[in-house]
Amino acid sequence: MVFENFNAGAQRVVILAKEEAGAQGYTYIDSGHLLLALLHDEDSPAQQALSALGVSLELARARVGRLSDVPVLLDAPLQFSARARAALDRSAEEAAKLGSVRIGPQHLLLALVHSSTGQAMEVLQSFGVNSHQVRGKVLTASARSADPRSALPLLPLGPVVPDSLFELSRNLTLAAGDGRLGDVVGRRPDIDRVLQVLSRRARNVALLVGDPGVGKTSIAAGLAQAIVRGDVPSRFLGRTVLRLDVTALFTDPRHHGRFTEVMAELVQDILRSSGLVLFLDNALSVVRTREGQAEALAFFRPVFDVPGVSIVAATGSADHQRWERDSGPDRRIQPVPVAEPAPEDVLQILRDARQRLVDHHEVEITDEALAAAARLAHGYLPGHALPGAAIDLLDEASAQLRSGPVTPGTTPRVTAEVVTRTAGASATLPIAPRPPVLSPPVPHDPTVWSMS
């Protein structure tokens, strides 16, 4: 086993794991001993994450001792078990995912919980902890320890997400730390505006308003990425961003006839949580239940004022106009207009999205095709905004090309001509010149109070 890429903390973990195994009479070092070693160092993100989840060294040590009969001591060097070796090997992958050259204790912990079995996971499960919770805590602890602006003790490292809330939502902070979210381009002013609204004492529910496809969800993803990097105000460090599509929740056939029970359980989970940023997509869609109908956001009013829980909602422009006309503005909700990205940002977003389409359709997409999609997307999907409309147009063009005859051994090319034909054939309205892109929102001046 080569440990040359381990930093000093990770090397110490290996030494302590050997000592833990030897003290308990084991003839091998298992994943449980690595877990015990991780609990020793109070300065590491791994120990802080485990501590925040209620995992203590003394109880964990006792539980590791009960997992196996104490073997007879042998006068031979302790070897790593197959599962422990697999975790040590995988730690390099976990470090690479988080952009680290050296392997640290936090990467060892992430490697331990990658597998759902083994001594380490048995011990964690005995504390009522699952792998998703561990990953979330490690990411938030790492973000805090990497933030040079914060000298505060790392006590609340983000919430342990209750099971029902975890099942009904997507953890964007965890996805950001795993590298599963694409790069968010040109949205920093919107993210800063959202953080400013969430920091207010009143009107602190941020409502993103924009046409379909404009990138409201990408702002929530960018916020999660900023939290993982530690590039947010101190009050938001360690927060967990959860995305909940409220319309999908209410229309899910699994919850048919149980709306009241599902919502009551969801609200109770949120009330018991802290350190959350809850992103509610399609928040002003009208939901009809046996009790009547209302905008989806209305069902979450009980959690608007929960300390440590921030709400970011998103809605289309049409739903927002209807809501303002029918219901009147809510004094706790601050609309945040979301405009289309600048043209150069649209092209960069399409370049980032290209690889996903290439992998899915097994085609080649030229730079000229990207430019054509950005130019023709409004005609292809009237009422939809960039960059979403352009990505949809490229998706359709790739699907049409791949569905036709393909010469064996060749890769179909999506060109500007292919995109133009697709837009012309699929548009519900004649293709018109692309209207000018709206300017990005002007950064808010904190000295000026605004109702808009």
Coordinates of C-alpha atoms in Angstrom, one line a residue:
M1 CA 0.0 0.0 0.0
V2 CA 1.5 3.4 -1.1
F3 CA 0.7 6.4 1.1
E4 CA 2.9 9.0 -0.7
N5 CA -0.2 11.1 -1.7
F6 CA -1.6 11.1 1.8
N7 CA -1.3 14.3 3.7
A8 CA -0.1 14.3 7.4
G9 CA -3.7 13.9 8.7
A10 CA -4.4 10.9 6.5
Q11 CA -1.1 9.3 7.4
R12 CA -1.9 9.7 11.0
V13 CA -5.3 8.0 10.4
V14 CA -3.5 4.9 9.1
I15 CA -1.2 4.8 12.1
L16 CA -4.1 5.2 14.5
A17 CA -6.2 2.6 12.7
K18 CA -3.4 0.1 13.3
E19 CA -3.3 1.0 17.0
E20 CA -7.1 0.6 17.3
A21 CA -7.0 -2.8 15.7
G22 CA -4.1 -4.0 17.8
A23 CA -5.6 -2.8 21.0
Q24 CA -8.8 -4.8 20.3
G25 CA -6.8 -8.0 19.5
Y26 CA -7.5 -8.0 15.8
T27 CA -5.1 -9.6 13.4
Y28 CA -6.1 -7.2 10.6
I29 CA -7.1 -3.6 10.1
D30 CA -10.8 -3.3 9.0
S31 CA -12.9 -0.4 7.8
G32 CA -14.2 0.1 11.3
H33 CA -10.7 0.8 12.7
L34 CA -10.3 3.4 10.0
L35 CA -13.5 5.0 11.2
L36 CA -12.3 5.0 14.8
A37 CA -9.0 6.6 13.7
L38 CA -11.0 9.4 11.9
L39 CA -12.8 10.1 15.1
H40 CA -9.5 10.9 16.9
D41 CA -8.5 14.2 15.2
E42 CA -10.8 17.1 16.3
D43 CA -9.3 19.5 13.8
S44 CA -10.2 17.5 10.7
P45 CA -13.4 18.0 8.6
A46 CA -14.0 14.2 8.9
Q47 CA -14.1 14.2 12.7
Q48 CA -16.2 17.4 12.8
A49 CA -18.7 15.8 10.3
L50 CA -19.0 12.6 12.3
S51 CA -19.3 14.6 15.6
A52 CA -22.1 16.7 14.1
L53 CA -23.9 13.5 13.3
G54 CA -23.7 12.3 16.9
V55 CA -21.0 9.6 16.3
S56 CA -18.7 9.4 19.3
L57 CA -15.3 7.6 19.6
E58 CA -16.1 5.7 22.8
L59 CA -19.5 4.3 21.6
A60 CA -18.1 3.6 18.1
R61 CA -15.1 1.7 19.6
A62 CA -17.4 -0.5 21.7
R63 CA -19.6 -1.3 18.7
V64 CA -16.6 -2.2 16.5
G65 CA -15.5 -4.6 19.3
R66 CA -18.9 -6.3 19.2
L67 CA -18.9 -6.8 15.4
S68 CA -16.4 -9.7 15.5
D69 CA -15.1 -12.3 17.8
V70 CA -11.7 -11.3 19.2
P71 CA -9.1 -13.4 17.3
V72 CA -6.0 -14.9 18.8
L73 CA -3.1 -12.5 18.7
L74 CA -0.4 -13.4 16.3
D75 CA 3.2 -12.2 16.2
A76 CA 2.9 -10.7 12.7
P77 CA 2.4 -7.3 11.2
L78 CA -1.2 -6.2 10.9
Q79 CA -2.6 -6.3 7.3
F80 CA -5.5 -4.3 5.9
S81 CA -8.7 -6.2 5.1
A82 CA -9.9 -6.2 1.5
R83 CA -12.6 -3.7 2.4
A84 CA -10.2 -1.4 4.1
R85 CA -7.7 -1.6 1.2
A86 CA -10.6 -0.8 -1.2
A87 CA -11.4 2.3 0.9
L88 CA -7.8 3.5 0.9
D89 CA -7.6 3.0 -2.9
R90 CA -10.9 4.9 -3.5
S91 CA -9.8 7.8 -1.4
A92 CA -7.7 9.1 -4.3
E93 CA -10.9 9.2 -6.5
E94 CA -12.7 11.1 -3.8
A95 CA -9.9 13.6 -3.5
A96 CA -9.8 14.1 -7.2
K97 CA -13.6 14.8 -7.3
L98 CA -13.1 17.6 -4.8
G99 CA -10.2 19.0 -6.7
S100 CA -7.5 18.0 -4.1
V101 CA -4.1 16.8 -5.1
R102 CA -3.4 15.3 -1.6
I103 CA -5.6 12.8 0.2
G104 CA -6.9 14.0 3.5
P105 CA -9.0 12.4 6.3
Q106 CA -12.2 13.7 4.8
H107 CA -11.5 11.8 1.5
L108 CA -10.9 8.6 3.5
L109 CA -14.3 9.1 5.2
L110 CA -16.0 9.6 1.9
A111 CA -14.4 6.4 0.6
L112 CA -15.5 4.5 3.6
V113 CA -19.2 5.4 3.0
H114 CA -19.0 4.8 -0.7
S115 CA -19.9 1.1 0.0
S116 CA -23.2 0.4 1.8
T117 CA -21.6 -2.6 3.6
G118 CA -18.7 -3.3 5.9
Q119 CA -17.8 -2.6 9.5
A120 CA -17.7 1.2 9.2
M121 CA -21.2 1.4 7.7
E122 CA -22.5 -1.0 10.3
V123 CA -21.2 1.3 13.0
L124 CA -22.6 4.4 11.4
Q125 CA -26.0 2.8 10.8
S126 CA -26.1 1.9 14.5
F127 CA -26.0 5.7 15.2
G128 CA -28.9 6.2 12.7
V129 CA -26.6 7.7 10.1
N130 CA -26.6 7.0 6.4
S131 CA -24.0 7.6 3.7
H132 CA -25.9 10.6 2.2
Q133 CA -25.8 12.4 5.6
V134 CA -22.1 11.7 6.0
R135 CA -21.3 13.1 2.5
G136 CA -23.3 16.2 3.1
K137 CA -21.6 16.9 6.5
V138 CA -18.2 16.3 5.0
L139 CA -18.8 18.7 2.2
T140 CA -20.1 21.5 4.5
A141 CA -17.3 20.9 7.0
S142 CA -14.7 21.0 4.2
A143 CA -16.2 24.2 2.9
R144 CA -16.0 25.9 6.3
S145 CA -12.4 24.7 7.0
A146 CA -11.3 26.0 3.6
D147 CA -12.9 29.5 4.1
P148 CA -10.1 31.9 5.3
R149 CA -12.7 34.5 6.4
S150 CA -14.2 32.4 9.1
A151 CA -12.4 31.9 12.4
L152 CA -15.5 30.7 14.2
P153 CA -15.7 27.2 15.7
L154 CA -17.3 24.7 13.3
L155 CA -20.3 23.7 15.4
P156 CA -23.4 23.6 13.2
L157 CA -22.2 22.0 9.9
G158 CA -25.5 21.8 8.3
P159 CA -28.6 19.7 9.0
V160 CA -29.1 16.1 9.2
V161 CA -31.9 15.9 6.6
P162 CA -34.9 14.0 7.9
D163 CA -35.8 10.9 5.9
S164 CA -39.1 12.1 4.3
L165 CA -37.6 15.4 3.3
F166 CA -34.5 13.7 2.0
E167 CA -36.6 11.3 -0.1
L168 CA -38.8 14.0 -1.6
S169 CA -36.0 16.4 -2.5
R170 CA -32.6 16.6 -4.3
N171 CA -29.6 17.6 -2.3
L172 CA -27.9 20.2 -4.5
T173 CA -25.0 20.7 -2.0
L174 CA -24.2 17.1 -2.1
A175 CA -24.4 17.0 -6.0
A176 CA -22.2 20.1 -6.1
G177 CA -19.5 18.5 -4.0
D178 CA -19.6 15.3 -6.1
G179 CA -19.2 17.3 -9.3
R180 CA -22.6 16.3 -10.6
L181 CA -23.7 19.8 -11.3
G182 CA -22.5 21.5 -14.5
D183 CA -20.7 24.8 -14.3
V184 CA -23.0 27.8 -13.7
V185 CA -22.0 30.6 -16.0
G186 CA -22.9 34.3 -15.7
R187 CA -25.2 34.0 -12.7
R188 CA -23.1 35.5 -9.9
P189 CA -25.1 38.7 -9.8
D190 CA -28.3 36.7 -9.4
I191 CA -26.8 34.5 -6.7
D192 CA -25.6 37.6 -4.8
R193 CA -29.0 39.2 -5.0
V194 CA -30.6 36.0 -3.7
L195 CA -28.2 35.9 -0.7
Q196 CA -29.0 39.6 -0.1
V197 CA -32.7 38.9 0.1
L198 CA -32.2 35.8 2.3
S199 CA -30.2 38.0 4.7
R200 CA -33.0 40.5 5.2
R201 CA -35.1 40.6 8.4
A202 CA -38.4 41.0 6.4
R203 CA -39.3 40.1 2.9
N204 CA -36.7 37.5 3.0
V205 CA -38.3 34.8 0.9
A206 CA -36.6 35.1 -2.5
L207 CA -39.0 34.4 -5.5
L208 CA -37.1 33.9 -8.8
V209 CA -39.3 35.1 -11.6
G210 CA -38.5 34.4 -15.3
D211 CA -39.7 32.6 -18.4
P212 CA -39.2 28.9 -18.8
G213 CA -35.7 28.0 -19.7
V214 CA -34.1 31.2 -18.4
G215 CA -32.1 29.3 -15.8
K216 CA -33.8 29.7 -12.4
T217 CA -32.8 26.3 -11.3
S218 CA -29.2 27.0 -12.3
I219 CA -29.2 29.9 -9.8
A220 CA -30.0 27.4 -7.0
A221 CA -27.3 25.1 -8.3
G222 CA -24.8 28.0 -8.4
L223 CA -25.8 28.8 -4.8
A224 CA -25.0 25.3 -3.7
Q225 CA -21.7 25.4 -5.5
A226 CA -20.8 28.7 -3.8
I227 CA -21.6 27.2 -0.4
V228 CA -19.4 24.2 -1.1
R229 CA -16.6 26.6 -2.1
G230 CA -17.1 28.7 1.0
D231 CA -17.8 31.7 -1.3
V232 CA -20.8 33.0 0.6
P233 CA -21.4 35.2 3.7
S234 CA -20.6 33.4 7.0
R235 CA -24.2 32.9 8.0
F236 CA -24.7 30.6 5.0
L237 CA -21.5 28.6 5.4
G238 CA -22.4 24.9 6.0
R239 CA -26.0 25.3 4.7
T240 CA -27.6 22.4 2.7
V241 CA -29.5 23.4 -0.4
L242 CA -32.4 21.1 -1.1
R243 CA -34.5 21.3 -4.3
L244 CA -38.1 20.4 -4.1
D245 CA -40.4 20.5 -7.2
V246 CA -43.7 21.2 -5.4
T247 CA -45.8 20.5 -8.5
A248 CA -44.3 17.1 -9.0
L249 CA -44.7 16.4 -5.3
F250 CA -48.4 17.1 -5.4
T251 CA -49.1 15.2 -8.7
D252 CA -47.1 12.1 -7.8
P253 CA -49.5 9.1 -7.9
R254 CA -47.7 7.6 -4.9
H255 CA -49.2 10.4 -2.8
H256 CA -52.6 10.4 -4.3
G257 CA -55.3 10.8 -1.6
R258 CA -52.6 11.5 1.1
F259 CA -51.9 15.1 0.3
T260 CA -52.7 16.3 3.8
E261 CA -50.5 13.7 5.5
V262 CA -47.6 14.2 3.1
M263 CA -47.6 18.0 3.6
A264 CA -47.9 17.7 7.4
E265 CA -45.0 15.3 7.5
L266 CA -42.9 17.5 5.2
V267 CA -43.6 20.7 7.1
Q268 CA -42.8 19.0 10.4
D269 CA -39.5 17.8 9.0
I270 CA -38.6 21.3 7.9
L271 CA -39.6 22.7 11.3
R272 CA -37.2 20.2 13.0
S273 CA -34.3 21.2 10.6
S274 CA -31.8 24.0 10.6
G275 CA -29.1 25.1 8.2
L276 CA -31.3 24.6 5.2
V277 CA -31.9 26.5 2.0
L278 CA -35.1 25.1 0.5
F279 CA -35.5 25.7 -3.2
L280 CA -39.1 25.4 -4.2
D281 CA -39.5 25.0 -8.0
N282 CA -42.9 25.8 -9.7
A283 CA -43.9 27.5 -6.5
L284 CA -46.9 29.5 -7.8
S285 CA -48.5 26.7 -9.7
V286 CA -52.1 26.2 -8.6
V287 CA -52.5 23.0 -6.6
R288 CA -56.0 21.5 -6.3
T289 CA -56.8 19.2 -3.3
R290 CA -59.9 17.9 -1.6
E291 CA -59.7 21.0 0.7
G292 CA -59.7 23.5 -2.2
Q293 CA -57.0 25.1 -4.3
A294 CA -54.1 27.4 -3.7
E295 CA -50.6 28.2 -5.0
A296 CA -48.1 25.6 -4.0
L297 CA -46.0 28.1 -2.1
A298 CA -49.0 28.8 0.2
F299 CA -48.6 25.4 1.8
F300 CA -45.1 26.2 3.0
R301 CA -46.1 29.4 4.9
P302 CA -45.7 27.7 8.3
V303 CA -41.9 27.4 7.6
F304 CA -41.3 31.0 6.3
D305 CA -40.1 32.2 9.7
V306 CA -38.3 29.1 11.0
P307 CA -34.8 30.1 12.2
G308 CA -32.0 28.6 10.2
V309 CA -34.3 27.8 7.2
S310 CA -34.2 30.0 4.1
I311 CA -36.7 29.8 1.3
V312 CA -35.9 30.4 -2.4
A313 CA -38.9 29.9 -4.7
A314 CA -39.1 29.9 -8.5
T315 CA -42.0 30.6 -10.9
G316 CA -42.7 31.5 -14.5
S317 CA -43.5 35.1 -15.5
A318 CA -47.1 34.1 -16.4
D319 CA -47.8 32.5 -13.1
H320 CA -46.3 35.5 -11.3
Q321 CA -48.5 38.0 -13.2
R322 CA -51.6 35.9 -12.4
W323 CA -50.6 35.7 -8.7
E324 CA -50.0 39.4 -8.4
R325 CA -53.4 40.1 -10.1
D326 CA -55.4 37.5 -8.2
S327 CA -53.8 37.3 -4.8
G328 CA -51.8 40.5 -4.3
P329 CA -48.2 40.7 -3.3
D330 CA -47.2 38.8 -0.1
R331 CA -45.3 41.1 2.3
R332 CA -42.9 38.3 3.1
I333 CA -42.0 37.5 -0.5
Q334 CA -39.4 39.5 -2.5
P335 CA -39.5 38.9 -6.3
V336 CA -36.1 38.6 -8.0
P337 CA -36.4 39.0 -11.8
V338 CA -34.2 36.6 -13.7
A339 CA -33.2 37.7 -17.2
E340 CA -31.6 35.7 -20.0
P341 CA -27.9 35.4 -19.8
A342 CA -25.7 37.7 -21.9
P343 CA -25.1 36.3 -25.5
E344 CA -21.5 35.2 -24.7
D345 CA -22.7 33.4 -21.6
V346 CA -25.4 31.6 -23.6
L347 CA -22.7 30.2 -25.9
Q348 CA -20.5 29.1 -23.0
I349 CA -23.5 27.4 -21.4
L350 CA -24.2 25.6 -24.7
R351 CA -20.6 24.5 -24.8
D352 CA -20.9 23.1 -21.3
A353 CA -24.1 21.3 -22.3
R354 CA -22.7 19.9 -25.5
Q355 CA -20.8 17.0 -24.0
R356 CA -24.0 15.7 -22.2
L357 CA -25.8 15.7 -25.5
V358 CA -22.9 14.1 -27.4
D359 CA -22.7 11.3 -24.8
H360 CA -26.4 10.7 -25.0
H361 CA -26.9 10.8 -28.7
E362 CA -23.5 9.7 -29.8
V363 CA -23.2 12.5 -32.3
E364 CA -20.8 15.4 -33.0
I365 CA -22.1 19.0 -32.4
T366 CA -20.2 21.8 -34.2
D367 CA -19.6 25.3 -32.8
E368 CA -21.7 26.7 -35.7
A369 CA -24.6 24.5 -34.5
L370 CA -24.3 26.0 -31.1
A371 CA -24.5 29.6 -32.5
A372 CA -27.4 28.6 -34.7
A373 CA -29.3 27.1 -31.8
A374 CA -28.8 30.3 -29.8
R375 CA -30.1 32.4 -32.7
L376 CA -33.1 30.3 -33.6
A377 CA -34.3 29.0 -30.3
H378 CA -36.9 31.7 -29.7
G379 CA -38.7 30.7 -32.9
Y380 CA -38.4 27.0 -32.1
L381 CA -40.0 27.4 -28.6
P382 CA -42.0 30.7 -28.4
G383 CA -42.4 31.8 -24.8
H384 CA -39.3 29.9 -23.7
A385 CA -36.0 31.7 -22.9
L386 CA -32.4 31.1 -23.4
P387 CA -30.4 29.0 -22.7
G388 CA -33.0 26.3 -22.1
A389 CA -34.7 26.8 -25.4
A390 CA -31.4 26.5 -27.3
I391 CA -30.5 23.3 -25.4
D392 CA -33.9 21.8 -26.3
L393 CA -33.3 22.7 -29.9
L394 CA -29.9 21.0 -29.9
D395 CA -31.5 18.0 -28.2
E396 CA -34.2 17.7 -30.9
A397 CA -31.7 18.2 -33.8
S398 CA -29.5 15.5 -32.4
A399 CA -32.4 13.1 -31.9
Q400 CA -33.7 13.6 -35.4
L401 CA -30.2 13.1 -36.9
R402 CA -29.5 10.0 -34.9
S403 CA -32.9 8.5 -35.7
G404 CA -32.2 8.6 -39.5
P405 CA -29.9 6.4 -41.5
V406 CA -26.3 6.3 -40.3
T407 CA -23.4 5.0 -42.2
P408 CA -21.6 2.3 -40.2
G409 CA -18.4 3.5 -38.6
T410 CA -19.3 7.2 -38.9
T411 CA -20.5 9.7 -36.3
P412 CA -23.4 11.9 -37.4
R413 CA -22.6 15.7 -37.2
V414 CA -25.1 18.2 -36.0
T415 CA -24.3 21.3 -38.0
A416 CA -25.8 24.7 -38.3
E417 CA -27.9 23.5 -41.3
V418 CA -29.3 20.6 -39.3
V419 CA -30.3 22.9 -36.5
T420 CA -31.9 25.3 -38.9
R421 CA -33.9 22.5 -40.6
T422 CA -35.0 21.3 -37.2
A423 CA -36.1 24.7 -36.0
G424 CA -38.0 25.4 -39.2
A425 CA -39.8 22.0 -39.1
S426 CA -40.6 22.1 -35.4
A427 CA -41.5 25.7 -34.8
T428 CA -45.1 26.4 -34.0
L429 CA -44.5 30.0 -35.2
P430 CA -42.5 31.3 -38.1
I431 CA -38.8 31.7 -37.2
A432 CA -38.3 35.4 -36.4
P433 CA -35.0 37.2 -35.7
R434 CA -33.9 36.7 -32.1
P435 CA -35.0 39.6 -29.9
P436 CA -32.2 41.3 -28.0
V437 CA -31.1 39.6 -24.8
L438 CA -32.2 41.4 -21.6
S439 CA -29.4 42.9 -19.7
P440 CA -28.3 41.1 -16.5
P441 CA -29.8 42.6 -13.4
V442 CA -28.0 45.6 -11.9
P443 CA -26.4 44.6 -8.5
H444 CA -28.6 45.9 -5.7
D445 CA -27.3 48.8 -3.7
P446 CA -27.7 47.8 -0.1
T447 CA -28.1 51.5 0.9
V448 CA -31.3 51.8 -1.2
W449 CA -34.4 50.1 0.0
S450 CA -36.7 48.8 -2.7
M451 CA -40.1 47.1 -2.9
S452 CA -39.2 45.5 -6.3

